[in-house]
Amino acid sequence: MNIIVCIKQVPGTNKVKMNKETNTIIREGIESIINPFDTFAIEEALKLKDQFGGKVSTLSMGIPKTSEILKETLALGVDNGFLLSDRSFAGADSLATAYTLSMGIRKIQNYDLIICGKQATDGDTAQVGPSLAEKLGIPHIAYVTKIKKIEKDLIYCERLTANGYETIESSLPALITIVEDINCPRLPSINNLKKSLESSITVWSSDDINSNEKLTGLNGSPTQVVKTFVPEYNVQNTMLTGTPEEQSESLVEHLISLGFSLDI
Ligand SMILES: Cc1cc2nc3c(=O)[nH]c(=O)nc-3n(C[C@H](O)[C@H](O)[C@H](O)COP(=O)(O)OP(=O)(O)OC[C@H]3O[C@@H](n4cnc5c(N)ncnc54)[C@H](O)[C@@H]3O)c2cc1C
């Protein structure tokens, strides 16, 4: 079973600063890590490889430094790492990101399953996985909590819904996006760590994946960030005192003073 895991490099902090002119994240000087949700996607792929054999590849679109996180995945037991990196990919929204990744996957070929994290901790849209499946013309299952069975080109997954769980059957090849508590990611082994030091990451440019420059980066991004801002906090803490009855009376008065209606 051949599996491709899409991983994104994200800032390793929630104290990111924005470039006010370009409305993009200032990435210089910030430690970058694998999107935490993608570590569960890698683990799930490695577990399937342990069970069924085959190869696991990781794929990322990003700046040249992104090859470092791809290398980290080799130390976990991933077979190949692919980086899509080109100036024309910069400023991509989720649609352009999905298109670029789809072109990389078409070049890798020969896959049974694509696994994405449920969302990235910086962009947070959770759109790339489903959009990527659409671009590749394959089915997808989002918010997978458990891969129940894989049998005869079919995959059965339990997924999280607004009201609980449901089980979905899909033909393969398919794409799944997975939630964080599906597994417990492994640590690198000494053997894989040694192997990773001797291996290299395949880096592909726009020409290599034959992408249309009108569909990548800012050119291919219909979403425009008009303004970014940090919401202002205006919270005044009030300590309630007195008996429980007095405290609830003051709470009700306070809520009414804030404009809440207590009609039931
Ligand atoms: C107009 C505009 C300009 C932007 N400019 C920039 C910019 O200059 N620099 C910048 O960093 N961001 C930029 N962004 C943010 C960018 O759109 C998102 O980071 C990107 O589209 C991915 O969306 P997301 O982070 O919401 O991923 P989600 O959809 O939340 O991610 C879901 C999953 O998709 C996969 N995935 C997502 N992104 C990648 C990737 N790059 N490689 C591999 N797998 C991936 C992962 O498995 C991830 O868990 C811009 C956005 C807009 C709208």
XYZ file of C-alpha atoms and ligand atoms in Angstrom:
317
model
C 0.000 0.000 0.000
C 1.547 3.304 -1.072
C 0.649 6.312 1.023
C 1.409 10.011 0.582
C 1.178 12.222 3.671
C 0.853 15.979 3.120
C 2.644 17.927 5.803
C 2.865 21.654 6.348
C 5.626 23.634 8.044
C 4.100 26.010 10.606
C 5.485 28.465 13.181
C 6.314 26.680 16.447
C 4.734 29.493 18.449
C 1.375 31.235 18.656
C 3.113 34.603 19.009
C 3.372 35.183 15.259
C 3.672 38.679 13.820
C 2.076 39.785 10.568
C 3.613 41.917 7.827
C 1.082 44.784 7.765
C 1.848 45.633 4.116
C 1.566 42.156 2.606
C -0.761 40.669 5.255
C 1.420 37.566 5.433
C 3.105 35.900 8.390
C 6.642 37.115 9.229
C 8.451 33.774 9.224
C 12.028 35.056 9.632
C 13.508 34.266 13.044
C 10.626 31.993 14.021
C 11.242 28.329 14.791
C 9.299 26.148 12.375
C 7.823 22.755 13.135
C 5.699 20.091 11.432
C 2.043 21.087 11.747
C 1.150 19.147 14.941
C -1.962 17.600 13.316
C 0.240 16.193 10.523
C 2.340 14.182 12.997
C -0.755 11.999 13.571
C -1.166 11.627 9.786
C 2.451 10.396 9.510
C 1.959 7.921 12.369
C -1.242 6.533 10.829
C 0.577 6.029 7.491
C 3.486 4.268 9.203
C 1.081 1.999 11.080
C -0.557 1.025 7.752
C 2.892 0.381 6.259
C 3.708 -1.887 9.241
C 0.468 -3.775 8.550
C 0.330 -3.932 4.731
C 3.873 -3.098 3.528
C 4.418 -0.568 0.713
C 5.921 2.901 0.877
C 5.150 6.085 2.747
C 6.116 9.431 1.205
C 5.764 12.874 2.737
C 4.981 15.887 0.559
C 5.108 19.572 1.375
C 4.839 22.859 -0.487
C 7.016 25.503 1.089
C 10.257 27.438 1.226
C 13.598 25.556 0.799
C 13.985 25.287 4.615
C 10.882 23.046 4.634
C 13.175 20.192 3.555
C 14.290 20.057 7.223
C 10.874 18.899 8.460
C 10.661 16.416 5.586
C 14.011 15.015 6.684
C 12.640 14.636 10.219
C 9.918 12.384 8.790
C 12.557 10.089 7.231
C 13.923 9.570 10.743
C 10.491 8.258 11.742
C 10.530 5.602 8.994
C 9.094 7.496 6.006
C 10.650 6.257 2.719
C 10.743 9.430 0.585
C 10.305 13.150 1.132
C 9.188 15.548 -1.625
C 9.311 19.333 -1.460
C 7.506 21.586 -3.946
C 9.372 24.874 -3.840
C 9.321 27.704 -6.336
C 8.948 31.496 -6.151
C 5.747 31.175 -8.145
C 4.165 29.111 -5.336
C 4.481 31.981 -2.786
C 1.358 33.629 -1.369
C -0.880 30.644 -2.166
C -4.334 30.428 -0.598
C -5.891 27.042 0.119
C -7.103 26.619 -3.504
C -3.671 27.315 -5.026
C -2.035 25.134 -2.349
C -4.358 22.234 -3.222
C -3.668 22.678 -6.946
C 0.126 22.722 -6.440
C 0.042 19.667 -4.161
C -2.160 17.860 -6.696
C 0.438 18.463 -9.413
C 3.184 17.111 -7.108
C 1.071 14.015 -6.389
C 0.426 13.471 -10.115
C 4.196 13.441 -10.571
C 4.799 11.031 -7.658
C 2.038 8.732 -9.080
C 1.185 5.271 -7.822
C -0.638 5.977 -4.550
C -3.475 4.192 -2.766
C -4.129 6.644 0.031
C -3.380 10.291 0.778
C -3.464 11.408 4.402
C -3.682 15.026 5.592
C -4.013 16.502 9.051
C -7.460 17.891 9.853
C -6.117 21.460 9.678
C -2.973 23.554 9.907
C -2.341 25.454 13.142
C -1.486 28.699 11.287
C -3.914 28.919 8.320
C -6.561 26.887 10.181
C -8.963 26.626 7.231
C -9.133 22.783 7.041
C -9.797 23.269 3.312
C -6.623 21.905 1.716
C -7.373 18.163 2.205
C -10.892 18.153 0.678
C -9.826 20.603 -2.096
C -6.870 18.377 -2.940
C -9.142 15.319 -3.274
C -11.379 17.336 -5.605
C -8.387 18.390 -7.739
C -7.270 14.740 -8.000
C -10.804 13.502 -8.697
C -10.776 11.010 -5.795
C -13.186 10.573 -2.843
C -12.332 11.959 0.582
C -13.349 11.357 4.186
C -12.698 14.241 6.612
C -12.179 14.179 10.398
C -11.311 10.473 10.558
C -11.046 9.133 14.118
C -10.303 5.514 13.192
C -9.374 3.479 10.120
C -11.566 0.455 10.787
C -10.651 -1.794 7.847
C -8.935 -1.775 4.465
C -9.985 -4.599 2.186
C -10.210 -5.195 -1.577
C -9.631 -1.571 -2.643
C -12.087 -0.308 -0.028
C -11.411 1.699 3.127
C -13.800 1.913 6.091
C -13.308 4.897 8.388
C -15.034 6.186 11.468
C -15.345 9.963 11.321
C -16.316 12.694 13.722
C -19.565 14.531 13.002
C -21.292 17.407 14.786
C -23.433 14.889 16.689
C -21.111 11.937 17.209
C -19.509 9.438 14.845
C -20.355 7.755 11.553
C -18.671 5.018 9.513
C -17.984 5.712 5.843
C -16.911 3.235 3.176
C -14.898 4.570 0.270
C -13.129 3.142 -2.737
C -9.366 3.545 -2.993
C -7.446 5.603 -3.961
C -8.913 8.089 -1.506
C -7.869 10.995 0.694
C -8.561 11.158 4.405
C -7.990 13.977 6.880
C -7.457 12.790 10.417
C -8.041 14.163 13.908
C -5.447 14.394 16.626
C -6.399 11.637 19.068
C -6.323 8.847 16.459
C -2.910 7.566 17.621
C 0.224 8.357 19.585
C 3.055 9.435 17.212
C 6.275 7.428 17.499
C 9.750 8.796 18.171
C 12.613 8.413 15.657
C 14.636 5.177 15.965
C 18.446 5.247 15.892
C 18.484 3.190 12.635
C 16.045 5.482 10.848
C 17.837 8.524 12.199
C 21.107 7.240 10.684
C 19.379 6.439 7.378
C 17.793 9.897 7.259
C 21.196 11.563 7.603
C 22.347 9.770 4.441
C 19.112 10.403 2.475
C 18.070 13.535 0.650
C 14.779 15.220 -0.108
C 13.556 15.509 -3.709
C 12.888 19.161 -4.511
C 10.623 20.008 -7.455
C 10.042 23.405 -9.037
C 7.075 24.608 -11.084
C 8.720 23.251 -14.263
C 9.319 19.846 -12.659
C 5.649 19.349 -11.795
C 4.423 21.078 -14.953
C 2.208 23.469 -12.981
C 0.319 26.329 -14.617
C 1.661 29.583 -13.110
C -1.799 31.148 -13.408
C -3.053 28.585 -10.871
C -0.232 28.728 -8.305
C 0.827 31.254 -5.644
C -0.808 34.684 -5.514
C -1.821 34.418 -9.214
C -3.917 31.343 -8.496
C -5.415 32.631 -5.225
C -8.921 34.094 -5.465
C -8.872 34.820 -1.691
C -7.445 38.229 -0.812
C -6.415 39.132 2.737
C -7.736 42.713 2.982
C -6.725 43.372 6.584
C -5.271 41.481 9.542
C -5.655 42.572 13.167
C -5.506 41.239 16.704
C -8.938 41.551 18.372
C -8.869 43.996 21.283
C -9.484 42.621 24.748
C -11.641 44.770 26.976
C -12.369 42.478 29.879
C -12.854 43.812 33.424
C -12.771 41.111 36.055
C -15.282 41.521 38.876
C -15.156 39.379 41.988
C -18.629 38.513 43.311
C -18.972 38.659 47.089
C -21.663 37.849 49.643
C -23.883 34.835 50.093
C -24.601 32.589 47.053
C -28.020 34.318 46.681
C -26.392 37.779 46.775
C -23.761 36.649 44.266
C -26.381 35.327 41.839
C -28.417 38.540 42.184
C -25.345 40.664 41.362
C -24.496 38.370 38.452
C -28.011 38.746 37.004
C -27.889 42.550 37.467
C -24.487 42.657 35.788
C -25.655 40.570 32.808
C -28.732 42.811 32.392
C -26.471 45.901 32.527
C -24.454 44.345 29.656
C -27.635 44.072 27.577
C -28.382 40.360 28.016
C -32.067 39.421 28.054
C -33.083 36.967 30.750
C -36.514 36.163 29.269
C -36.913 32.410 28.886
C -4.233 35.841 -0.214
C -3.479 34.906 0.678
C -2.119 35.014 0.740
C -1.423 34.147 1.530
N -0.096 34.278 1.557
C 0.619 33.446 2.292
C 2.029 33.565 2.332
O 2.606 34.429 1.692
N 2.720 32.685 3.078
C 2.091 31.716 3.769
O 2.765 30.915 4.408
N 0.762 31.566 3.778
C 0.007 32.401 3.053
N -1.331 32.269 3.056
C -1.927 31.194 3.866
C -2.171 29.999 2.987
O -3.346 30.196 2.293
C -2.412 28.761 3.793
O -1.338 28.615 4.676
C -2.474 27.542 2.876
O -3.377 27.727 1.848
C -2.906 26.299 3.582
O -4.142 26.513 4.192
P -4.277 26.188 5.722
O -3.050 26.651 6.415
O -5.574 26.736 6.184
O -4.282 24.599 5.726
P -5.432 23.584 6.167
O -6.409 23.436 5.077
O -5.964 23.940 7.527
O -4.524 22.279 6.260
C -5.087 20.959 6.216
C -4.016 19.977 5.855
O -3.604 20.203 4.507
C -2.222 19.879 4.368
N -1.482 21.085 3.958
C -1.839 22.387 4.091
N -0.888 23.201 3.564
C 0.081 22.393 3.079
C 1.334 22.602 2.436
N 1.792 23.828 2.169
N 2.075 21.532 2.090
C 1.634 20.272 2.351
N 0.474 20.005 2.964
C -0.300 21.038 3.327
C -1.768 19.368 5.724
O -1.945 17.970 5.775
C -2.747 20.036 6.682
O -2.897 19.349 7.908
C -2.074 33.138 2.297
C -3.453 33.059 2.241
C -4.145 33.931 1.447
C -5.620 33.840 1.420
